[in-house]
Short mmCIF file of C-alpha atoms in Angstrom, two decimals:
data_model
loop_
_atom_site.label_atom_id
_atom_site.label_comp_id
_atom_site.label_asym_id
_atom_site.label_seq_id
_atom_site.Cartn_x
_atom_site.Cartn_y
_atom_site.Cartn_z
CA MET A 786 4.98 -18.85 10.56
CA SER A 787 6.35 -21.04 13.34
CA SER A 788 4.29 -22.01 16.36
CA ALA A 789 6.87 -20.36 18.59
CA ALA A 790 6.28 -17.10 16.80
CA GLY A 791 2.56 -17.49 17.20
CA GLN A 792 2.90 -18.26 20.93
CA SER A 793 5.05 -15.18 21.52
CA LEU A 794 2.79 -12.87 19.51
CA PHE A 795 1.22 -11.20 22.54
CA LYS A 796 4.31 -11.41 24.78
CA GLN A 797 6.03 -8.33 23.41
CA PRO A 798 7.48 -5.11 24.84
CA ARG A 799 5.10 -2.18 24.94
CA ALA A 800 7.19 -0.44 22.28
CA VAL A 801 6.24 -3.13 19.77
CA PHE A 802 2.53 -2.65 20.35
CA ALA A 803 2.90 1.13 20.13
CA VAL A 804 4.39 0.86 16.63
CA ALA A 805 1.97 -1.93 15.64
CA PHE A 806 -0.95 0.32 16.61
CA ALA A 807 0.48 3.08 14.45
CA CYS A 808 0.79 0.55 11.60
CA VAL A 809 -2.92 -0.31 11.91
CA VAL A 810 -3.87 3.37 11.61
CA SER A 811 -1.44 3.90 8.73
CA PHE A 812 -2.83 0.99 6.73
CA MET A 813 -6.35 2.28 7.41
CA GLY A 814 -5.48 5.19 5.16
CA ILE A 815 -5.50 2.94 2.08
CA GLY A 816 -9.29 2.72 2.03
CA LEU A 817 -10.31 5.32 4.60
CA VAL A 818 -11.39 8.01 2.15
CA ASP A 819 -13.27 5.77 -0.30
CA PRO A 820 -16.61 5.88 1.55
CA ILE A 821 -16.57 9.70 1.67
CA LEU A 822 -15.63 10.41 -1.95
CA PRO A 823 -19.24 11.03 -3.14
CA ALA A 824 -19.93 13.09 0.01
CA LEU A 825 -16.87 15.25 -0.61
CA SER A 826 -17.99 15.81 -4.17
CA GLU A 827 -21.46 16.88 -3.03
CA LYS A 828 -20.61 18.89 0.10
CA LEU A 829 -17.69 20.79 -1.42
CA ARG A 830 -19.32 21.18 -4.84
CA ALA A 831 -16.40 19.46 -6.50
CA THR A 832 -16.38 17.24 -9.56
CA PRO A 833 -15.28 13.60 -9.19
CA SER A 834 -12.12 14.46 -11.13
CA GLN A 835 -11.28 17.15 -8.57
CA VAL A 836 -11.93 14.76 -5.68
CA SER A 837 -9.70 12.13 -7.32
CA LEU A 838 -6.75 14.46 -6.73
CA LEU A 839 -6.84 13.28 -3.09
CA PHE A 840 -5.27 10.07 -4.37
CA THR A 841 -2.99 11.81 -6.86
CA SER A 842 -1.34 14.25 -4.46
CA TYR A 843 -0.98 11.60 -1.75
CA LEU A 844 0.51 8.90 -3.99
CA LEU A 845 2.77 11.10 -6.12
CA VAL A 846 4.37 12.60 -3.03
CA THR A 847 4.70 9.10 -1.56
CA ALA A 848 6.36 7.96 -4.80
CA VAL A 849 8.95 10.74 -4.80
CA ALA A 850 9.53 10.37 -1.06
CA MET A 851 10.38 6.69 -1.55
CA LEU A 852 13.57 7.86 -3.26
CA PHE A 853 14.96 9.51 -0.14
CA THR A 854 13.33 7.77 2.87
CA GLY A 855 16.26 5.33 3.00
CA TRP A 856 18.72 8.23 2.76
CA VAL A 857 16.98 9.99 5.67
CA ALA A 858 16.62 6.89 7.88
CA SER A 859 20.23 5.87 7.39
CA ARG A 860 21.37 9.25 8.72
CA ILE A 861 18.98 10.14 11.55
CA GLY A 862 17.98 6.63 12.62
CA ALA A 863 14.75 4.65 12.41
CA LYS A 864 13.08 6.09 15.53
CA ALA A 865 13.64 9.70 14.49
CA THR A 866 12.33 8.91 10.99
CA LEU A 867 9.30 7.19 12.51
CA ILE A 868 8.53 10.17 14.76
CA THR A 869 8.95 12.63 11.88
CA GLY A 870 6.54 10.64 9.72
CA LEU A 871 3.94 10.29 12.47
CA SER A 872 4.14 14.01 13.28
CA LEU A 873 3.54 14.96 9.66
CA ILE A 874 0.52 12.65 9.44
CA VAL A 875 -1.00 14.10 12.64
CA VAL A 876 -0.61 17.68 11.42
CA PHE A 877 -1.70 17.25 7.80
CA ALA A 878 -4.63 14.92 8.55
CA ALA A 879 -5.96 17.50 11.01
CA LEU A 880 -5.44 20.33 8.51
CA ALA A 881 -7.32 18.31 5.88
CA GLY A 882 -10.24 17.97 8.31
CA LEU A 883 -10.21 21.71 8.99
CA SER A 884 -10.04 22.66 5.31
CA GLY A 885 -13.09 24.09 3.59
CA SER A 886 -12.10 23.48 -0.01
CA ILE A 887 -11.16 20.50 -2.13
CA GLY A 888 -7.94 22.25 -3.14
CA GLY A 889 -6.92 22.60 0.48
CA ILE A 890 -7.60 18.93 1.23
CA VAL A 891 -5.63 17.87 -1.84
CA GLY A 892 -2.66 19.95 -0.70
CA PHE A 893 -2.76 18.63 2.85
CA ARG A 894 -3.04 15.06 1.55
CA ALA A 895 0.32 15.65 -0.14
CA GLY A 896 1.89 16.40 3.24
CA TRP A 897 0.13 13.35 4.64
CA GLY A 898 1.72 11.27 1.89
CA LEU A 899 5.20 12.48 2.84
CA GLY A 900 4.61 11.52 6.46
CA ASN A 901 3.25 8.13 5.53
CA ALA A 902 6.26 7.39 3.29
CA LEU A 903 8.64 8.14 6.17
CA PHE A 904 6.57 6.05 8.55
CA ILE A 905 6.11 2.93 6.43
CA ALA A 906 9.79 3.02 5.46
CA THR A 907 10.85 2.33 9.06
CA SER A 908 7.90 0.79 10.94
CA LEU A 909 8.78 -2.87 10.40
CA ALA A 910 12.46 -2.17 11.08
CA VAL A 911 11.54 -0.74 14.48
CA ILE A 912 9.26 -3.69 15.28
CA VAL A 913 12.04 -6.12 14.30
CA ALA A 914 14.50 -4.28 16.54
CA SER A 915 12.14 -4.27 19.54
CA ALA A 916 10.23 -7.57 19.25
CA THR A 917 11.00 -10.72 21.17
CA GLY A 918 11.15 -14.04 19.32
CA GLY A 919 13.16 -12.80 16.34
CA PHE A 920 12.15 -11.87 12.84
CA ALA A 921 9.29 -14.36 12.45
CA GLY A 922 7.41 -12.97 15.44
CA ALA A 923 7.85 -9.43 14.16
CA ILE A 924 6.45 -10.43 10.77
CA VAL A 925 3.36 -11.97 12.40
CA LEU A 926 2.71 -8.74 14.27
CA TYR A 927 3.23 -6.61 11.18
CA GLU A 928 0.96 -8.82 9.07
CA ALA A 929 -1.73 -8.68 11.76
CA ALA A 930 -1.54 -4.88 11.83
CA LEU A 931 -1.62 -4.75 8.03
CA GLY A 932 -4.70 -6.95 7.75
CA LEU A 933 -6.59 -5.20 10.53
CA GLY A 934 -5.81 -1.75 9.12
CA ILE A 935 -6.77 -2.56 5.53
CA ALA A 936 -10.03 -4.21 6.56
CA ALA A 937 -11.05 -1.66 9.20
CA GLY A 938 -10.11 1.48 7.27
CA PRO A 939 -13.12 1.66 4.95
CA LEU A 940 -15.53 0.69 7.73
CA ILE A 941 -14.23 3.33 10.13
CA GLY A 942 -14.13 5.83 7.27
CA GLY A 943 -17.78 5.08 6.54
CA LEU A 944 -18.89 5.34 10.17
CA LEU A 945 -17.05 8.61 10.79
CA GLY A 946 -17.98 9.92 7.35
CA ASN A 947 -21.65 9.35 8.15
CA ILE A 948 -21.27 11.92 10.94
CA SER A 949 -19.27 14.36 8.81
CA TRP A 950 -16.94 14.16 5.84
CA ARG A 951 -14.34 15.70 8.15
CA GLY A 952 -14.61 12.76 10.56
CA PRO A 953 -12.13 10.35 8.91
CA PHE A 954 -9.44 13.04 8.72
CA PHE A 955 -9.81 14.03 12.37
CA GLY A 956 -10.04 10.37 13.36
CA VAL A 957 -6.67 9.59 11.75
CA SER A 958 -5.09 12.65 13.33
CA VAL A 959 -6.25 11.73 16.85
CA LEU A 960 -5.25 8.06 16.53
CA MET A 961 -1.86 8.92 15.08
CA ALA A 962 -1.29 11.47 17.87
CA ILE A 963 -1.81 8.68 20.40
CA ALA A 964 0.60 6.47 18.44
CA LEU A 965 3.13 9.32 18.25
CA LEU A 966 3.06 9.87 22.01
CA ALA A 967 3.46 6.14 22.66
CA THR A 968 6.34 5.94 20.19
CA VAL A 969 8.22 8.85 21.78
CA ILE A 970 7.85 7.36 25.26
CA LEU A 971 8.20 3.64 24.65
CA VAL A 972 10.42 3.07 21.61
CA GLU A 973 14.17 2.97 22.17
CA PRO A 974 16.52 4.47 19.55
CA THR A 975 17.75 1.92 17.01
CA PRO A 976 21.31 1.76 15.63
CA LYS A 977 22.03 3.51 12.35
CA PRO A 978 23.20 1.38 9.41
CA ALA A 979 26.95 1.03 9.02
CA ARG A 980 26.79 2.55 5.52
CA PRO A 981 24.44 5.49 4.78
CA THR A 982 22.28 5.00 1.69
CA PRO A 983 23.31 7.23 -1.27
CA LEU A 984 20.54 9.53 -2.46
CA SER A 985 20.99 8.48 -6.10
CA ALA A 986 20.99 4.72 -5.42
CA PRO A 987 17.28 4.01 -6.20
CA ILE A 988 17.39 5.81 -9.56
CA ARG A 989 20.61 4.06 -10.54
CA ALA A 990 19.04 0.73 -9.62
CA LEU A 991 16.39 1.16 -12.32
CA ARG A 992 19.08 0.59 -14.94
CA HIS A 993 18.72 -3.11 -14.14
CA ARG A 994 16.22 -4.62 -16.57
CA SER A 995 14.66 -7.11 -14.14
CA LEU A 996 13.90 -4.42 -11.54
CA LEU A 997 12.56 -2.01 -14.14
CA THR A 998 10.35 -4.75 -15.62
CA MET A 999 8.75 -5.45 -12.25
CA GLY A 1000 8.36 -1.74 -11.56
CA ILE A 1001 6.56 -1.09 -14.87
CA THR A 1002 4.34 -4.13 -14.29
CA ALA A 1003 3.35 -2.75 -10.88
CA LEU A 1004 2.82 0.74 -12.34
CA LEU A 1005 0.35 -0.63 -14.90
CA TYR A 1006 -1.41 -2.76 -12.28
CA ASN A 1007 -1.67 0.23 -9.94
CA TRP A 1008 -3.20 2.22 -12.79
CA GLY A 1009 -6.15 -0.17 -12.77
CA PHE A 1010 -6.18 -0.58 -8.98
CA PHE A 1011 -6.41 3.13 -8.14
CA THR A 1012 -8.83 3.79 -10.98
CA MET A 1013 -11.14 1.36 -9.23
CA LEU A 1014 -10.57 2.88 -5.78
CA GLY A 1015 -11.06 6.41 -7.07
CA TYR A 1016 -14.16 5.91 -9.22
CA ALA A 1017 -16.02 2.74 -8.25
CA PRO A 1018 -17.79 4.47 -5.29
CA TYR A 1019 -19.74 6.80 -7.60
CA PRO A 1020 -21.83 4.33 -9.67
CA MET A 1021 -22.69 2.35 -6.51
CA LYS A 1022 -24.79 5.30 -5.27
CA LEU A 1023 -24.56 4.23 -1.63
CA ASN A 1024 -24.28 6.27 1.56
CA GLU A 1025 -21.10 6.47 3.59
CA ILE A 1026 -21.85 3.53 5.89
CA GLN A 1027 -22.95 1.29 3.03
CA LEU A 1028 -19.81 2.13 1.07
CA GLY A 1029 -17.81 1.44 4.20
CA PHE A 1030 -19.18 -2.10 4.43
CA VAL A 1031 -18.54 -2.76 0.73
CA PHE A 1032 -14.90 -1.77 1.02
CA PHE A 1033 -14.66 -3.53 4.39
CA ALA A 1034 -15.48 -6.80 2.60
CA TRP A 1035 -12.97 -5.84 -0.10
CA GLY A 1036 -10.33 -5.17 2.56
CA LEU A 1037 -10.93 -8.48 4.33
CA LEU A 1038 -10.33 -10.41 1.10
CA LEU A 1039 -7.31 -8.27 0.23
CA ALA A 1040 -5.72 -8.84 3.63
CA PHE A 1041 -6.44 -12.58 3.69
CA PHE A 1042 -5.06 -13.23 0.22
CA SER A 1043 -2.06 -10.95 0.80
CA ILE A 1044 -1.01 -12.86 3.87
CA THR A 1045 -2.28 -16.41 3.21
CA GLY A 1046 -3.47 -16.88 -0.38
CA ALA A 1047 -0.51 -15.37 -2.21
CA PRO A 1048 2.19 -17.46 -0.50
CA TRP A 1049 0.14 -20.64 -1.10
CA LEU A 1050 -0.29 -19.85 -4.80
CA GLN A 1051 3.39 -19.08 -5.12
CA ARG A 1052 4.35 -22.43 -3.63
CA ARG A 1053 1.73 -24.32 -5.67
CA PHE A 1054 2.09 -22.71 -9.11
CA GLY A 1055 5.11 -20.41 -9.01
CA THR A 1056 5.34 -16.62 -9.00
CA ALA A 1057 4.89 -15.88 -12.71
CA PRO A 1058 1.83 -18.16 -13.37
CA SER A 1059 0.13 -16.91 -10.20
CA LEU A 1060 0.65 -13.30 -11.27
CA TYR A 1061 -0.57 -13.96 -14.81
CA GLY A 1062 -3.79 -15.43 -13.45
CA ALA A 1063 -4.40 -12.77 -10.81
CA LEU A 1064 -3.64 -9.85 -13.13
CA GLY A 1065 -5.78 -11.34 -15.90
CA ALA A 1066 -8.72 -11.86 -13.54
CA PHE A 1067 -8.36 -8.32 -12.20
CA ALA A 1068 -8.45 -6.94 -15.76
CA VAL A 1069 -11.68 -8.88 -16.39
CA LEU A 1070 -13.28 -7.42 -13.23
CA LEU A 1071 -12.31 -3.89 -14.28
CA LEU A 1072 -13.77 -4.46 -17.73
CA LEU A 1073 -17.02 -5.75 -16.21
CA ILE A 1074 -17.27 -2.61 -14.07
CA GLY A 1075 -16.69 -0.50 -17.17
CA VAL A 1076 -19.31 -2.31 -19.23
CA PHE A 1077 -21.97 -2.66 -16.52
CA THR A 1078 -21.38 0.61 -14.68
CA GLU A 1079 -25.14 1.27 -14.40
CA SER A 1080 -25.66 -2.02 -12.55
CA ARG A 1081 -25.03 -1.25 -8.88
CA TRP A 1082 -24.75 -4.88 -7.81
CA THR A 1083 -22.37 -5.77 -10.62
CA VAL A 1084 -20.05 -2.98 -9.54
CA ILE A 1085 -20.31 -4.00 -5.86
CA VAL A 1086 -19.59 -7.68 -6.53
CA CYS A 1087 -16.67 -6.88 -8.85
CA VAL A 1088 -15.13 -4.46 -6.34
CA VAL A 1089 -15.39 -6.96 -3.48
CA LEU A 1090 -13.93 -9.80 -5.60
CA SER A 1091 -11.10 -7.55 -6.73
CA GLY A 1092 -9.82 -7.72 -3.18
CA VAL A 1093 -8.74 -11.30 -3.89
CA MET A 1094 -6.71 -10.29 -6.94
CA ALA A 1095 -5.30 -7.17 -5.28
CA GLY A 1096 -4.08 -9.17 -2.29
CA ILE A 1097 -2.31 -11.70 -4.52
CA ASN A 1098 -0.79 -9.04 -6.77
CA ASN A 1099 0.36 -6.75 -3.96
CA THR A 1100 2.31 -9.52 -2.28
CA LEU A 1101 3.69 -11.43 -5.25
CA THR A 1102 4.80 -8.45 -7.32
CA THR A 1103 6.70 -6.99 -4.37
CA GLN A 1104 8.14 -10.40 -3.52
CA ALA A 1105 9.18 -10.89 -7.14
CA VAL A 1106 11.12 -7.61 -7.06
CA MET A 1107 13.33 -8.93 -4.28
CA LEU A 1108 13.72 -12.32 -5.94
CA VAL A 1109 15.03 -10.92 -9.24
CA SER A 1110 16.64 -7.65 -8.18
CA PRO A 1111 20.47 -7.53 -8.45
CA VAL A 1112 20.78 -4.67 -5.93
CA GLU A 1113 20.47 -4.47 -2.14
CA ARG A 1114 16.98 -4.89 -0.75
CA PRO A 1115 16.50 -1.35 0.65
CA ILE A 1116 17.53 0.18 -2.68
CA ALA A 1117 15.35 -2.19 -4.71
CA SER A 1118 12.35 -1.50 -2.48
CA ALA A 1119 12.76 2.28 -2.81
CA ALA A 1120 13.20 2.15 -6.60
CA TYR A 1121 10.23 -0.17 -7.03
CA GLY A 1122 8.03 1.90 -4.71
CA PHE A 1123 8.86 5.05 -6.66
CA VAL A 1124 7.82 3.56 -10.03
CA ARG A 1125 4.65 1.80 -8.90
CA PHE A 1126 3.26 4.71 -6.87
CA ILE A 1127 3.69 6.96 -9.90
CA GLY A 1128 1.07 4.79 -11.62
CA GLY A 1129 -1.24 4.98 -8.62
CA GLY A 1130 -0.90 8.75 -8.48
CA LEU A 1131 -1.48 9.48 -12.16
CA ALA A 1132 -4.37 7.05 -12.71
CA PRO A 1133 -7.09 8.87 -10.69
CA TYR A 1134 -6.18 12.19 -12.31
CA ALA A 1135 -6.27 10.69 -15.81
CA ALA A 1136 -9.52 8.89 -15.00
CA GLY A 1137 -11.10 12.18 -14.01
CA LYS A 1138 -10.14 13.75 -17.31
CA MET A 1139 -11.62 10.77 -19.18
CA VAL A 1140 -14.89 11.09 -17.30
CA ASP A 1141 -15.05 14.82 -18.03
CA GLN A 1142 -14.23 14.26 -21.71
CA TRP A 1143 -16.28 11.09 -22.36
CA ASN A 1144 -18.08 9.12 -19.61
CA ILE A 1145 -17.47 7.00 -16.52
CA HIS A 1146 -17.21 3.76 -18.53
CA VAL A 1147 -13.95 4.81 -20.20
CA PRO A 1148 -11.49 4.91 -17.25
CA PHE A 1149 -12.39 1.37 -16.16
CA ALA A 1150 -11.87 0.07 -19.70
CA VAL A 1151 -8.54 1.90 -19.91
CA GLY A 1152 -7.60 0.49 -16.51
CA ALA A 1153 -8.32 -3.04 -17.76
CA VAL A 1154 -6.13 -2.45 -20.81
CA ALA A 1155 -3.33 -1.13 -18.57
CA VAL A 1156 -3.43 -4.28 -16.44
CA VAL A 1157 -3.31 -6.50 -19.55
CA LEU A 1158 -0.28 -4.53 -20.72
CA GLY A 1159 1.20 -5.24 -17.31
CA VAL A 1160 0.85 -8.97 -17.98
CA LEU A 1161 2.68 -8.55 -21.29
CA VAL A 1162 5.49 -6.58 -19.66
CA LEU A 1163 5.75 -9.19 -16.90
CA SER A 1164 6.02 -11.99 -19.45
CA THR A 1165 9.30 -10.48 -20.70
CA GLY A 1166 10.78 -11.30 -17.30
CA HIS A 1167 9.42 -14.85 -17.06
CA GLY A 1168 12.87 -16.45 -17.15
CA PRO A 1169 14.34 -14.60 -14.15
CA LEU A 1170 11.17 -15.24 -12.13
CA THR A 1171 11.33 -18.97 -12.84
CA ALA A 1172 15.00 -19.06 -11.89
CA ALA A 1173 14.29 -17.09 -8.70
CA ASP A 1174 11.51 -19.53 -7.73
CA ALA A 1175 13.96 -22.40 -8.15
CA ALA A 1176 16.54 -20.59 -6.01
CA MET A 1177 13.96 -19.94 -3.31
CA ALA A 1178 12.88 -23.58 -3.30
CA ALA A 1179 16.52 -24.59 -2.93
CA GLY A 1180 16.96 -22.17 -0.01
CA THR A 1181 19.78 -20.13 -1.53
CA PRO A 1182 20.57 -16.79 0.19
CA HIS A 1183 18.70 -14.58 -2.29
CA GLY A 1184 15.59 -16.72 -1.97
CA SER A 1185 15.60 -17.59 1.68
CA ALA A 1186 12.45 -18.01 3.74
CA ASP A 1187 13.16 -14.86 5.75
CA ASP A 1188 13.41 -12.76 2.58
CA VAL A 1189 10.09 -14.11 1.30
CA ALA A 1190 8.37 -13.66 4.65
CA GLY A 1191 9.56 -10.07 4.70
CA GLU A 1192 7.92 -9.40 1.36
CA VAL A 1193 4.59 -10.77 2.59
CA ALA A 1194 4.74 -8.07 5.24
CA ASP A 1195 6.12 -5.47 2.84
CA GLU A 1196 3.61 -5.36 -0.01
CA PHE A 1197 2.68 -1.72 0.52
CA GLY A 1198 6.24 -0.48 0.28
CA GLY A 1199 7.18 -0.35 3.93
CA ALA A 1200 10.27 -1.19 5.95
CA PRO A 1201 12.79 -1.74 3.15
CA ASP A 1202 15.66 -2.21 5.62
CA ALA A 1203 13.97 -4.52 8.13
CA ILE A 1204 15.50 -7.79 7.00
CA ASP A 1205 18.92 -6.25 6.53
CA PHE A 1206 18.75 -4.81 10.03
CA GLU A 1207 17.82 -8.20 11.49
CA LYS A 1208 20.69 -9.91 9.70
CA THR A 1209 23.08 -7.23 10.96
CA THR A 1210 21.98 -7.77 14.57
CA GLU A 1211 22.34 -11.54 14.18
CA ARG A 1212 25.97 -11.13 13.11
CA ARG A 1213 26.86 -9.07 16.20
#
């Protein structure tokens, strides 16, 4: 990022900080529930496979919602979409905290997932529209919010979960209510796109082989990733605060390598070789967890180190989608988000069935195999990735620095129209 962007980071309108604060809380949700998974299982007398449905309902709804968030935002505007998403999160997070059964929490997490999909689809676009200093400054703010949220989520979840398993849910609801109020008051309405997004566009985009290849690769990677998030807390046998610190360390590494490590590797080795290495290393860590599940410290070390690989993969796979996709960026982002979150949603459910049928070693081994299959699928698209790297190095329009910077900020599926909006405003 430029020094000018860094200097203007804290000289922003209040609307920018209102949305950035909401982004921090939203990204907290990635690891917020991990420290309380064993407590939920014990307090609500639920099996780990039942508790894993918290991930499944949340991610499957997010996956389906990715297909129509662009359609909604292009018709009602970014601010209205943002407010709708925040409102849904406030309501359903509070209802999850009030629930007395695992089934109720799972259902309310589905509503939470819908709200989060609407929010992340427009948050960066709103920051871009409101920030001073142009696109680069907005990206710095968004990356800062992303890193802080991912790192702080498990720690805050552990601290609140130590008081009560309901604490993290109520905590999110209260913080998002503050963000919602600030958004309503401070954020100005943003212009609607000139052309509304067709509802069928993301599905039609998957007919393109390069986009489908990257989507399947991410689906298989997410299978391993969310197997780890959903089941690694159990063999550690730690309390809520201790689990919070483990995943806090994981989140710090994930955020650092998402924002700093992944772009450096891409420049140094190229997208495809960097992904082969990171995915392969992640598969090895999953296999080690599966083999040495009874060794608490082995599981802890492997989970923390997986943050490095997750950060690299999250950024570079999403970036690669935009480098090789033949369709418009918002459509590609929605189609890719739909496919990859399907993997994240199904994996915890399948892992629970494997544990019930066999033992806790099996889902980690299956997750490792899924990630290796992801490497094989990715290798079928090596040529387009190499060509896209060359185009990016040459500074051609499809591989410009702004496009790549946007993907560093976009690795969790958010703000698919942010760059397009910025380019539209520049032309006016």
